[in-house]
Amino acid sequence: MFRTKAPILSRAEVNNGLETNTSGIIAQANTAVDQESTLDWAKRDKRRLLHVVYRVGDLDRTIKFYTECLGMKLLRKRDIPEERYTNAFLGYGPEDSHFVIELTYNYGVEKYDIGTAFGHFGIAVEDVSKTVDLIKAKGGKVTREPGPVKGGSSVIAFIEDPDGYKFELLERGPTPEPLCQVMLRIGDLDRSINFYEKAFGMELLRKRDNPEYKYTIAMMGYGPEDKSAVLELTYNYGVSEYDKGNGYAQIAIGTDDVYKTAEAIRTNGGTITREPGPLPGINTKITACLDPDGWKSVFVDNIDFAKELE
């Protein structure tokens, strides 16, 4: 066996190597500290789901359906003619304490592509069958009749609104948050759970695998399912990408500090699409980001949001 002689390093080269190695260790340590501190911030921050935003082709038609068939209230409406769009906020209680829907109508646009990535919204009702009968009487479309969920005992039904957005009706007792779920499909469940826990400060409330039907769900949120709105992430076996269409827009989440929140998101692998700061005209501070699957969320300053509602 032949051996080569190891090169003799100068003191400067040795020191330089030590410095480089030490710098790398320090950088890794700093990254770990940053992630730990941002995670601590995300958990301490006063966060809740504020509203979910999506686009519809006829605002009056949708408001009529939601109020008459789903029992929601029209909370407020605002027209922005210079930007050529109108918003309507609907829900089961005031915006300062409830998760609500923000509908967007863009002037002249009558139809949107919902895509395959968006799943459904969830509404908790005390009697699914009675609710379905009412929806049918009003001309609503029922896509799944009332009955137990596959592999379980919970009674559910599915309906569609006039634009084709799906709503799951879940039979539950009285709840402070009837608008209770937003279901989105994702390509890697463990990656998404890790992101929403660390970057958004959410808790994994439960996880259920359904091998018979080849999908797994994870419920993520800031409080228990029976009292809070939650994000339902669905992974379908072997499917890593979906078409998002152009109908569903984003979820808005309240935060005490959009600057710290943006730092936490960036530190934990999220993409910031709007740097934190005040919106022109209304001065409400926000920051916007994308999760690993490209789903958009907007964080809104809690104090600024409360002023908007005054």
XYZ file of N, CA, C and O in Angstrom, residues 7-203:
788
model
N 0.140 17.134 3.829
C 0.774 18.444 3.681
C 0.954 19.121 5.037
O 0.155 18.927 5.942
N 2.029 19.852 5.142
C 2.285 20.601 6.374
C 1.624 21.968 6.232
O 1.907 22.726 5.300
N 0.663 22.287 7.163
C -0.057 23.552 7.101
C 0.656 24.603 7.940
O 1.204 24.305 8.999
N 0.630 25.816 7.432
C 1.188 26.925 8.200
C 0.253 27.256 9.350
O -0.913 26.871 9.365
N 0.787 28.019 10.350
C -0.041 28.433 11.485
C -1.240 29.250 11.004
O -2.350 29.101 11.515
N -1.031 30.118 9.988
C -2.116 30.957 9.466
C -3.213 30.099 8.861
O -4.407 30.348 9.045
N -2.775 29.046 8.103
C -3.764 28.171 7.468
C -4.554 27.401 8.520
O -5.770 27.217 8.403
N -3.858 26.950 9.578
C -4.537 26.232 10.656
C -5.545 27.140 11.336
O -6.696 26.778 11.571
N -5.096 28.372 11.681
C -5.985 29.320 12.351
C -7.189 29.674 11.481
O -8.310 29.809 11.969
N -6.910 29.828 10.157
C -7.993 30.173 9.239
C -9.037 29.058 9.197
O -10.237 29.286 9.177
N -8.554 27.820 9.214
C -9.461 26.676 9.213
C -10.306 26.625 10.472
O -11.501 26.344 10.436
N -9.651 26.922 11.604
C -10.384 26.938 12.859
C -11.439 28.031 12.877
O -12.561 27.840 13.327
N -11.047 29.221 12.334
C -11.978 30.340 12.299
C -13.185 30.013 11.424
O -14.335 30.313 11.762
N -12.892 29.387 10.244
C -13.982 29.038 9.333
C -14.929 28.043 9.985
O -16.148 28.177 9.935
N -14.328 27.024 10.629
C -15.145 26.000 11.284
C -15.952 26.596 12.428
O -17.131 26.315 12.595
N -15.275 27.469 13.215
C -15.949 28.108 14.344
C -17.085 29.001 13.864
O -18.171 29.020 14.450
N -16.853 29.739 12.769
C -17.892 30.615 12.223
C -19.118 29.812 11.816
O -20.257 30.225 12.033
N -18.859 28.648 11.207
C -19.975 27.796 10.793
C -20.774 27.310 11.985
O -22.006 27.302 11.950
N -20.071 26.915 13.059
C -20.744 26.446 14.266
C -21.559 27.576 14.893
O -22.698 27.397 15.305
N -20.954 28.772 14.939
C -21.659 29.934 15.510
C -22.900 30.265 14.690
O -23.970 30.558 15.240
N -22.766 30.219 13.351
C -23.899 30.521 12.475
C -25.032 29.540 12.715
O -26.201 29.923 12.799
N -24.673 28.237 12.848
C -25.700 27.233 13.114
C -26.353 27.472 14.463
O -27.567 27.345 14.620
N -25.548 27.830 15.447
C -26.080 28.089 16.785
C -27.023 29.291 16.767
O -28.088 29.275 17.383
N -26.609 30.355 16.045
C -27.452 31.546 15.955
C -28.776 31.231 15.282
O -29.826 31.748 15.679
N -28.738 30.402 14.224
C -29.958 30.015 13.527
C -30.886 29.268 14.472
O -32.091 29.512 14.505
N -30.306 28.358 15.269
C -31.108 27.593 16.229
C -31.741 28.521 17.260
O -32.907 28.370 17.621
N -30.966 29.500 17.736
C -31.476 30.465 18.713
C -32.588 31.291 18.097
O -33.627 31.540 18.715
N -32.386 31.744 16.831
C -33.403 32.535 16.142
C -34.702 31.755 16.011
O -35.786 32.275 16.262
N -34.597 30.481 15.602
C -35.782 29.660 15.436
C -36.490 29.454 16.767
O -37.721 29.488 16.839
N -35.707 29.260 17.835
C -36.307 29.066 19.152
C -37.017 30.330 19.625
O -38.131 30.275 20.147
N -36.392 31.491 19.411
C -36.993 32.742 19.874
C -38.227 33.100 19.058
O -39.218 33.594 19.604
N -38.193 32.863 17.734
C -39.370 33.162 16.911
C -40.504 32.197 17.221
O -41.678 32.580 17.182
N -40.175 30.946 17.533
C -41.208 29.987 17.909
C -41.863 30.414 19.218
O -43.091 30.354 19.354
N -41.050 30.879 20.157
C -41.574 31.355 21.436
C -42.498 32.547 21.202
O -43.567 32.650 21.806
N -42.090 33.447 20.309
C -42.926 34.613 19.999
C -44.247 34.174 19.377
O -45.329 34.640 19.774
N -44.192 33.264 18.408
C -45.403 32.816 17.726
C -46.390 32.181 18.696
O -47.602 32.329 18.548
N -45.874 31.494 19.725
C -46.752 30.860 20.697
C -47.353 31.879 21.671
O -48.468 31.701 22.164
N -46.617 32.947 21.965
C -47.093 33.953 22.923
C -48.003 34.992 22.287
O -48.791 35.644 22.972
N -47.880 35.161 20.978
C -48.643 36.179 20.268
C -50.147 35.906 20.369
O -50.581 34.757 20.341
N -50.934 36.969 20.490
C -52.395 36.820 20.557
C -52.939 36.707 19.133
O -53.220 37.704 18.479
N -53.078 35.477 18.678
C -53.509 35.234 17.301
C -54.870 34.544 17.251
O -55.202 33.744 18.106
N -55.633 34.883 16.227
C -56.853 34.150 15.924
C -57.155 34.342 14.439
O -56.695 35.314 13.810
N -57.929 33.417 13.885
C -58.342 33.540 12.498
C -59.408 34.625 12.408
O -60.428 34.569 13.103
N -59.174 35.635 11.557
C -60.088 36.772 11.432
C -61.132 36.551 10.341
O -62.329 36.656 10.574
N -60.666 36.291 9.132
C -61.596 36.042 8.029
C -60.912 35.283 6.904
O -59.685 35.223 6.831
N -61.728 34.694 6.050
C -61.246 34.004 4.858
C -61.773 34.776 3.647
O -62.922 35.205 3.622
N -60.903 34.972 2.663
C -61.206 35.833 1.521
C -61.290 35.005 0.242
O -60.401 34.202 -0.043
N -62.365 35.195 -0.518
C -62.450 34.563 -1.835
C -63.355 35.385 -2.751
O -64.067 36.284 -2.313
N -63.279 35.055 -4.040
C -63.918 35.874 -5.081
C -65.194 35.217 -5.591
O -65.243 34.004 -5.762
N -66.203 36.052 -5.837
C -67.479 35.562 -6.357
C -67.909 36.399 -7.554
O -67.480 37.549 -7.723
N -68.791 35.828 -8.372
C -69.190 36.482 -9.618
C -70.417 37.364 -9.527
O -70.674 38.169 -10.431
N -71.210 37.233 -8.461
C -72.417 38.045 -8.288
C -72.608 38.231 -6.787
O -73.068 37.322 -6.088
N -72.252 39.386 -6.299
C -72.220 39.612 -4.850
C -73.608 39.511 -4.220
O -73.786 38.851 -3.187
N -74.599 40.134 -4.832
C -75.952 40.107 -4.263
C -76.501 38.688 -4.220
O -77.162 38.298 -3.251
N -76.252 37.909 -5.268
C -76.713 36.520 -5.308
C -76.100 35.703 -4.179
O -76.782 34.923 -3.503
N -74.801 35.889 -3.944
C -74.111 35.137 -2.900
C -74.575 35.567 -1.516
O -74.789 34.728 -0.630
N -74.732 36.858 -1.300
C -75.229 37.356 -0.011
C -76.610 36.771 0.279
O -76.887 36.334 1.404
N -77.470 36.748 -0.715
C -78.815 36.198 -0.549
C -78.743 34.724 -0.146
O -79.452 34.281 0.776
N -77.879 33.951 -0.800
C -77.753 32.524 -0.490
C -77.226 32.311 0.931
O -77.746 31.489 1.685
N -76.192 33.057 1.312
C -75.581 32.865 2.633
C -76.515 33.287 3.766
O -76.537 32.661 4.827
N -77.281 34.351 3.550
C -78.168 34.821 4.606
C -79.434 33.965 4.707
O -79.873 33.625 5.805
N -79.999 33.578 3.563
C -81.260 32.833 3.588
C -81.062 31.336 3.824
O -81.855 30.704 4.527
N -80.019 30.759 3.233
C -79.812 29.311 3.332
C -78.888 28.902 4.468
O -79.078 27.842 5.080
N -77.883 29.708 4.743
C -76.888 29.333 5.747
C -77.051 30.102 7.059
O -76.330 29.839 8.025
N -77.976 31.059 7.091
C -78.261 31.770 8.331
C -77.219 32.782 8.752
O -77.173 33.194 9.914
N -76.363 33.204 7.821
C -75.360 34.218 8.143
C -75.984 35.608 8.146
O -77.091 35.820 7.643
N -75.249 36.555 8.699
C -75.654 37.955 8.678
C -74.670 38.749 7.824
O -73.471 38.477 7.829
N -75.207 39.726 7.089
C -74.342 40.663 6.374
C -73.843 41.677 7.389
O -74.612 42.463 7.931
N -72.544 41.643 7.685
C -71.964 42.480 8.732
C -71.599 43.867 8.229
O -71.808 44.864 8.915
N -71.034 43.924 7.050
C -70.709 45.213 6.438
C -70.362 45.010 4.973
O -70.085 43.899 4.532
N -70.377 46.103 4.256
C -70.114 46.077 2.819
C -69.351 47.350 2.471
O -69.658 48.425 3.003
N -68.352 47.226 1.613
C -67.599 48.420 1.221
C -67.279 48.349 -0.269
O -66.891 47.305 -0.783
N -67.476 49.474 -0.926
C -67.203 49.564 -2.359
C -65.960 50.418 -2.572
O -65.821 51.490 -1.970
N -65.046 49.933 -3.407
C -63.817 50.668 -3.721
C -63.808 50.921 -5.232
O -63.168 50.199 -6.007
N -64.546 51.920 -5.679
C -64.688 52.127 -7.133
C -63.382 52.426 -7.848
O -63.207 52.028 -9.010
N -62.452 53.115 -7.172
C -61.179 53.444 -7.836
C -60.357 52.184 -8.116
O -59.540 52.164 -9.042
N -60.580 51.140 -7.327
C -59.893 49.863 -7.550
C -60.806 48.838 -8.235
O -60.393 47.714 -8.492
N -62.065 49.230 -8.473
C -63.042 48.409 -9.200
C -63.347 47.075 -8.504
O -63.341 46.021 -9.122
N -63.599 47.152 -7.209
C -64.060 45.953 -6.514
C -64.926 46.335 -5.312
O -64.898 47.473 -4.831
N -65.717 45.356 -4.835
C -66.583 45.520 -3.669
C -66.365 44.336 -2.736
O -66.229 43.201 -3.187
N -66.334 44.617 -1.430
C -66.228 43.566 -0.418
C -67.530 43.465 0.372
O -68.200 44.469 0.611
N -67.853 42.252 0.795
C -68.960 42.036 1.722
C -68.483 41.072 2.801
O -67.857 40.047 2.490
N -68.751 41.405 4.054
C -68.341 40.577 5.182
C -69.589 39.923 5.781
O -70.552 40.612 6.133
N -69.564 38.599 5.882
C -70.698 37.850 6.409
C -70.238 36.848 7.456
O -69.117 36.338 7.379
N -71.112 36.564 8.416
C -70.748 35.588 9.430
C -71.859 35.387 10.429
O -72.999 35.830 10.223
N -71.515 34.736 11.544
C -72.483 34.407 12.577
C -72.320 35.250 13.829
O -72.956 34.985 14.849
N -71.486 36.245 13.767
C -71.268 37.133 14.896
C -70.338 38.257 14.486
O -69.790 38.249 13.379
N -70.128 39.249 15.352
C -69.297 40.409 15.017
C -67.859 40.025 14.707
O -67.322 39.050 15.242
N -67.236 40.823 13.863
C -65.873 40.533 13.407
C -64.833 40.604 14.515
O -63.775 39.981 14.397
N -65.104 41.355 15.567
C -64.104 41.478 16.629
C -64.020 40.227 17.497
O -63.126 40.112 18.342
N -64.939 39.274 17.280
C -64.902 38.059 18.097
C -65.164 36.782 17.301
O -65.044 35.687 17.853
N -65.495 36.883 16.019
C -65.844 35.711 15.221
C -65.018 35.625 13.946
O -64.555 36.640 13.413
N -64.873 34.420 13.459
C -64.282 34.160 12.146
C -65.372 34.393 11.110
O -66.484 33.870 11.229
N -65.077 35.206 10.093
C -66.097 35.585 9.114
C -65.588 35.398 7.691
O -64.405 35.136 7.459
N -66.507 35.557 6.753
C -66.194 35.458 5.326
C -66.075 36.858 4.737
O -66.902 37.730 5.016
N -65.047 37.080 3.944
C -64.909 38.322 3.175
C -65.023 37.966 1.694
O -64.128 37.360 1.115
N -66.148 38.337 1.102
C -66.364 38.103 -0.320
C -65.808 39.269 -1.121
O -65.926 40.427 -0.707
N -65.213 38.964 -2.246
C -64.705 40.010 -3.138
C -65.374 39.885 -4.502
O -65.345 38.816 -5.121
N -65.986 40.976 -4.933
C -66.525 41.037 -6.288
C -65.705 42.039 -7.096
O -65.617 43.216 -6.737
N -65.053 41.572 -8.143
C -64.306 42.442 -9.039
C -65.208 42.845 -10.203
O -65.807 41.975 -10.859
N -65.299 44.141 -10.432
C -66.217 44.656 -11.457
C -66.069 43.887 -12.776
O -64.964 43.753 -13.313
N -67.189 43.383 -13.268
C -67.206 42.766 -14.591
C -66.747 41.324 -14.667
O -66.801 40.713 -15.736
N -66.283 40.744 -13.536
C -65.816 39.356 -13.557
C -66.918 38.476 -12.966
O -67.242 38.582 -11.786
N -67.492 37.611 -13.792
C -68.654 36.829 -13.378
C -68.323 35.395 -12.963
O -69.152 34.726 -12.353
N -67.132 34.912 -13.289
C -66.822 33.514 -13.012
C -65.356 33.340 -12.671
O -64.491 34.019 -13.221
N -65.088 32.401 -11.769
C -63.720 32.082 -11.357
C -63.494 30.574 -11.414
O -64.433 29.776 -11.325
N -62.227 30.209 -11.538
C -61.828 28.811 -11.516
C -61.435 28.471 -10.076
O -60.449 29.001 -9.561
N -62.192 27.596 -9.426
C -61.906 27.238 -8.034
C -60.708 26.302 -7.949
O -59.997 26.274 -6.949
N -60.444 25.537 -9.006
C -59.295 24.642 -9.012
C -59.552 23.361 -8.229
O -60.672 23.079 -7.786
N -58.487 22.591 -8.028
C -58.598 21.317 -7.320
C -57.964 21.352 -5.929
O -58.111 20.406 -5.163
N -57.261 22.430 -5.606
C -56.541 22.494 -4.328
C -57.449 22.901 -3.171
O -57.326 22.385 -2.060
N -58.348 23.840 -3.432
C -59.274 24.259 -2.383
C -60.282 23.148 -2.125
O -60.826 22.547 -3.056
N -60.559 22.876 -0.848
C -61.489 21.819 -0.482
C -62.884 22.326 -0.179
O -63.793 22.235 -1.007
N -63.065 22.895 1.032
C -64.391 23.361 1.421
C -64.295 24.235 2.671
O -63.250 24.312 3.312
N -65.397 24.875 2.985
C -65.582 25.552 4.258
C -66.450 24.651 5.128
O -67.256 23.876 4.618
N -66.304 24.745 6.442
C -67.111 23.949 7.356
C -68.025 24.821 8.183
O -67.619 25.882 8.666
N -69.274 24.389 8.323
C -70.248 25.094 9.159
C -70.866 24.102 10.124
O -71.387 23.054 9.710
N -70.809 24.404 11.416
C -71.402 23.554 12.438
C -72.870 23.933 12.614
O -73.201 25.105 12.804
N -73.747 22.936 12.523
C -75.183 23.151 12.713
C -75.692 22.105 13.690
O -75.118 21.031 13.847
N -76.813 22.419 14.354
C -77.358 21.485 15.343
C -78.130 20.338 14.694
O -78.243 19.255 15.279
N -78.669 20.564 13.493
C -79.430 19.518 12.811
C -79.126 19.594 11.316
O -79.638 20.473 10.617
N -78.278 18.700 10.836
C -77.867 18.715 9.434
C -79.052 18.480 8.507
O -79.207 19.160 7.480
N -79.913 17.533 8.825
C -81.042 17.204 7.942
C -81.991 18.389 7.765
O -82.425 18.690 6.644
N -82.305 19.090 8.848
C -83.184 20.268 8.756
C -82.534 21.360 7.921
O -83.198 22.040 7.133
N -81.222 21.549 8.110
C -80.502 22.566 7.347
C -80.520 22.239 5.861
O -80.734 23.116 5.013
N -80.314 20.961 5.530
C -80.335 20.533 4.131
C -81.721 20.732 3.530
O -81.859 21.185 2.377
N -82.764 20.426 4.277
C -84.130 20.632 3.776
C -84.381 22.110 3.460
O -85.018 22.441 2.443
N -83.891 22.996 4.324
C -84.047 24.431 4.100
C -83.308 24.857 2.841
O -83.839 25.615 2.018
N -82.092 24.368 2.678
C -81.279 24.734 1.517
C -81.940 24.251 0.229
O -81.997 24.970 -0.775
N -82.499 23.049 0.260
C -83.209 22.535 -0.911
C -84.430 23.387 -1.235
O -84.712 23.691 -2.394
N -85.149 23.800 -0.190
C -86.346 24.622 -0.385
C -86.015 25.971 -1.010
O -86.843 26.556 -1.728
N -84.816 26.463 -0.751
C -84.375 27.746 -1.312
C -83.679 27.581 -2.660
O -83.164 28.544 -3.223
N -83.641 26.339 -3.154
C -83.024 26.107 -4.462
C -81.540 25.835 -4.411
O -80.874 25.839 -5.452
N -80.999 25.573 -3.220
C -79.572 25.294 -3.096
C -79.217 23.905 -3.596
O -80.067 23.015 -3.683
N -77.942 23.708 -3.904
C -77.461 22.442 -4.460
C -76.839 21.590 -3.357
O -75.875 21.998 -2.716
N -77.387 20.401 -3.147
C -76.854 19.454 -2.163
C -76.066 18.388 -2.916
O -76.609 17.703 -3.780
N -74.782 18.259 -2.621
C -73.930 17.301 -3.331
C -73.693 16.017 -2.537
O -73.210 15.038 -3.089
N -74.012 16.047 -1.245
C -73.950 14.833 -0.417
C -75.042 14.917 0.619
O -75.097 15.847 1.416
N -75.928 13.947 0.597
C -77.045 13.924 1.536
C -76.534 13.678 2.954
O -75.457 13.119 3.160
N -77.319 14.076 3.957
C -76.900 13.870 5.352
C -76.643 12.402 5.670
O -77.372 11.521 5.215
N -75.593 12.154 6.441
C -75.238 10.802 6.838
C -73.901 10.801 7.541
O -73.205 11.823 7.582
N -73.505 9.659 8.102
C -72.234 9.585 8.824
C -71.043 9.742 7.895
O -71.079 9.311 6.729
N -69.996 10.363 8.400
C -68.768 10.523 7.634
C -68.139 9.155 7.396
O -68.315 8.234 8.203
N -67.441 9.005 6.286
C -66.790 7.728 5.976
C -65.816 7.344 7.091
O -64.937 8.117 7.445
N -65.997 6.160 7.626
C -65.101 5.683 8.665
C -65.375 6.259 10.040
O -64.573 6.103 10.952
N -66.527 6.954 10.217
C -66.841 7.550 11.510
C -68.331 7.613 11.753
O -69.125 7.014 11.024
N -68.721 8.345 12.779
C -70.134 8.438 13.158
C -70.690 9.853 13.062
O -71.903 10.055 13.173
N -69.838 10.861 12.883
C -70.301 12.248 12.804
C -71.194 12.435 11.574
O -70.857 11.986 10.478
N -72.337 13.092 11.768
C -73.271 13.327 10.673
C -72.858 14.583 9.915
O -72.655 15.646 10.517
N -72.741 14.464 8.598
C -72.339 15.588 7.750
C -73.189 15.610 6.480
O -73.918 14.665 6.175
N -73.092 16.689 5.743
C -73.657 16.809 4.399
C -72.802 17.823 3.659
O -72.057 18.602 4.282
N -72.877 17.830 2.338
C -72.151 18.806 1.535
C -73.112 19.551 0.627
O -74.029 18.947 0.037
N -72.884 20.858 0.523
C -73.661 21.693 -0.395
C -72.695 22.552 -1.203
O -71.503 22.635 -0.892
N -73.221 23.184 -2.250
C -72.442 24.132 -3.046
C -73.160 25.459 -3.096
O -74.399 25.508 -3.188
N -72.385 26.548 -3.035
C -72.980 27.871 -3.190
C -73.111 28.184 -4.681
O -72.717 27.371 -5.535
N -73.666 29.328 -5.057
C -73.889 29.624 -6.472
C -72.628 29.664 -7.331
O -72.704 29.503 -8.557
N -71.457 29.873 -6.714
C -70.208 29.906 -7.477
C -69.495 28.556 -7.507
O -68.448 28.423 -8.139
N -70.041 27.568 -6.789
C -69.434 26.241 -6.777
C -68.526 25.961 -5.601
O -67.915 24.888 -5.529
N -68.426 26.914 -4.655
C -67.647 26.651 -3.438
C -68.406 25.652 -2.574
O -69.616 25.791 -2.361
N -67.689 24.666 -2.048
C -68.320 23.624 -1.245
C -68.323 23.987 0.239
O -67.351 24.540 0.756
N -69.419 23.641 0.890
C -69.558 23.800 2.334
C -69.900 22.444 2.940
O -70.809 21.757 2.473
N -69.170 22.065 3.979
C -69.488 20.860 4.729
C -70.310 21.267 5.941
O -69.889 22.119 6.732
N -71.477 20.684 6.089
C -72.308 20.900 7.263
C -71.982 19.811 8.273
O -72.079 18.615 7.965
N -71.578 20.212 9.479
C -71.204 19.256 10.526
C -72.199 19.350 11.668
O -72.450 20.447 12.182
N -72.770 18.225 12.066
C -73.752 18.233 13.142
C -73.045 18.276 14.491
O -72.314 17.352 14.862
N -73.273 19.386 15.223
C -72.660 19.607 16.537
C -73.665 20.300 17.439
O -74.647 20.874 16.977
N -73.348 20.289 18.712
C -74.137 21.062 19.651
C -73.840 22.545 19.486
O -73.043 22.944 18.632
N -74.480 23.387 20.309
C -74.244 24.840 20.223
C -72.758 25.170 20.312
O -72.030 24.596 21.125
N -72.307 26.077 19.467
C -70.891 26.460 19.429
C -70.775 27.965 19.244
O -71.605 28.569 18.557
N -69.762 28.601 19.841
C -69.570 30.037 19.639
C -69.032 30.379 18.253
O -69.014 31.539 17.868
N -68.586 29.373 17.496
C -67.957 29.627 16.196
C -68.520 28.673 15.131
O -67.890 27.694 14.740
N -69.746 28.946 14.624
C -70.349 28.048 13.624
C -69.543 27.935 12.327
O -69.486 26.851 11.728
N -68.921 29.034 11.883
C -68.050 28.963 10.701
C -66.716 28.410 11.194
O -65.863 29.133 11.694
N -66.530 27.092 11.057
C -65.529 26.424 11.887
C -64.332 25.842 11.145
O -63.354 25.455 11.792
N -64.360 25.754 9.810
C -63.253 25.107 9.110
C -62.986 25.751 7.752
O -63.899 26.236 7.089
N -61.713 25.699 7.361
C -61.307 25.929 5.978
C -60.412 24.756 5.604
O -59.379 24.536 6.237
N -60.836 23.972 4.602
C -60.056 22.800 4.201
C -59.264 23.081 2.933
O -59.812 23.514 1.925
N -57.949 22.854 3.026
C -57.043 23.046 1.894
C -56.256 21.769 1.671
O -55.850 21.101 2.623
N -56.002 21.438 0.417
C -55.210 20.246 0.095
C -53.743 20.628 -0.031
O -53.408 21.661 -0.612
N -52.880 19.778 0.507
C -51.441 20.050 0.508
C -50.675 18.814 0.015
O -51.223 17.709 -0.036
N -49.405 19.013 -0.313
C -48.623 17.942 -0.926
C -47.722 17.165 0.005
O -47.235 16.092 -0.348
N -47.479 17.683 1.212
C -46.609 17.003 2.183
C -47.115 17.378 3.569
O -46.874 18.492 4.051
N -47.805 16.457 4.214
C -48.491 16.781 5.464
C -47.525 17.111 6.593
O -47.719 18.092 7.317
N -46.477 16.320 6.752
C -45.520 16.589 7.836
C -44.849 17.946 7.658
O -44.650 18.683 8.631
N -44.514 18.282 6.413
C -43.908 19.584 6.133
C -44.863 20.713 6.508
O -44.464 21.714 7.125
N -46.132 20.566 6.159
C -47.122 21.610 6.456
C -47.371 21.746 7.950
O -47.461 22.862 8.473
N -47.488 20.620 8.646
C -47.698 20.665 10.103
C -46.530 21.393 10.771
O -46.730 22.269 11.618
N -45.319 21.050 10.380
C -44.120 21.686 10.942
C -44.128 23.187 10.692
O -43.827 23.987 11.590
N -44.511 23.578 9.473
C -44.541 25.002 9.130
C -45.581 25.747 9.951
O -45.288 26.795 10.541
N -46.798 25.244 10.012
C -47.864 25.970 10.708
C -47.634 26.007 12.219
O -48.050 26.965 12.887
N -46.978 24.993 12.761
C -46.644 25.022 14.186
C -45.580 26.073 14.473
O -45.724 26.878 15.404
N -44.508 26.071 13.679
C -43.364 26.931 13.982
C -43.521 28.355 13.464
O -43.211 29.320 14.162
N -43.988 28.511 12.236
C -44.089 29.845 11.637
C -45.364 30.570 12.046
O -45.365 31.785 12.224
N -46.481 29.820 12.215
C -47.767 30.440 12.526
C -48.153 30.299 13.990
O -49.116 30.909 14.440
N -47.419 29.456 14.744
C -47.745 29.263 16.150
C -49.030 28.493 16.385
O -49.627 28.571 17.459
N -49.486 27.724 15.386
C -50.699 26.926 15.546
C -50.387 25.633 16.295
O -49.242 25.219 16.391
N -51.427 25.007 16.794
C -51.308 23.705 17.435
C -51.876 22.630 16.514
O -52.853 22.880 15.799
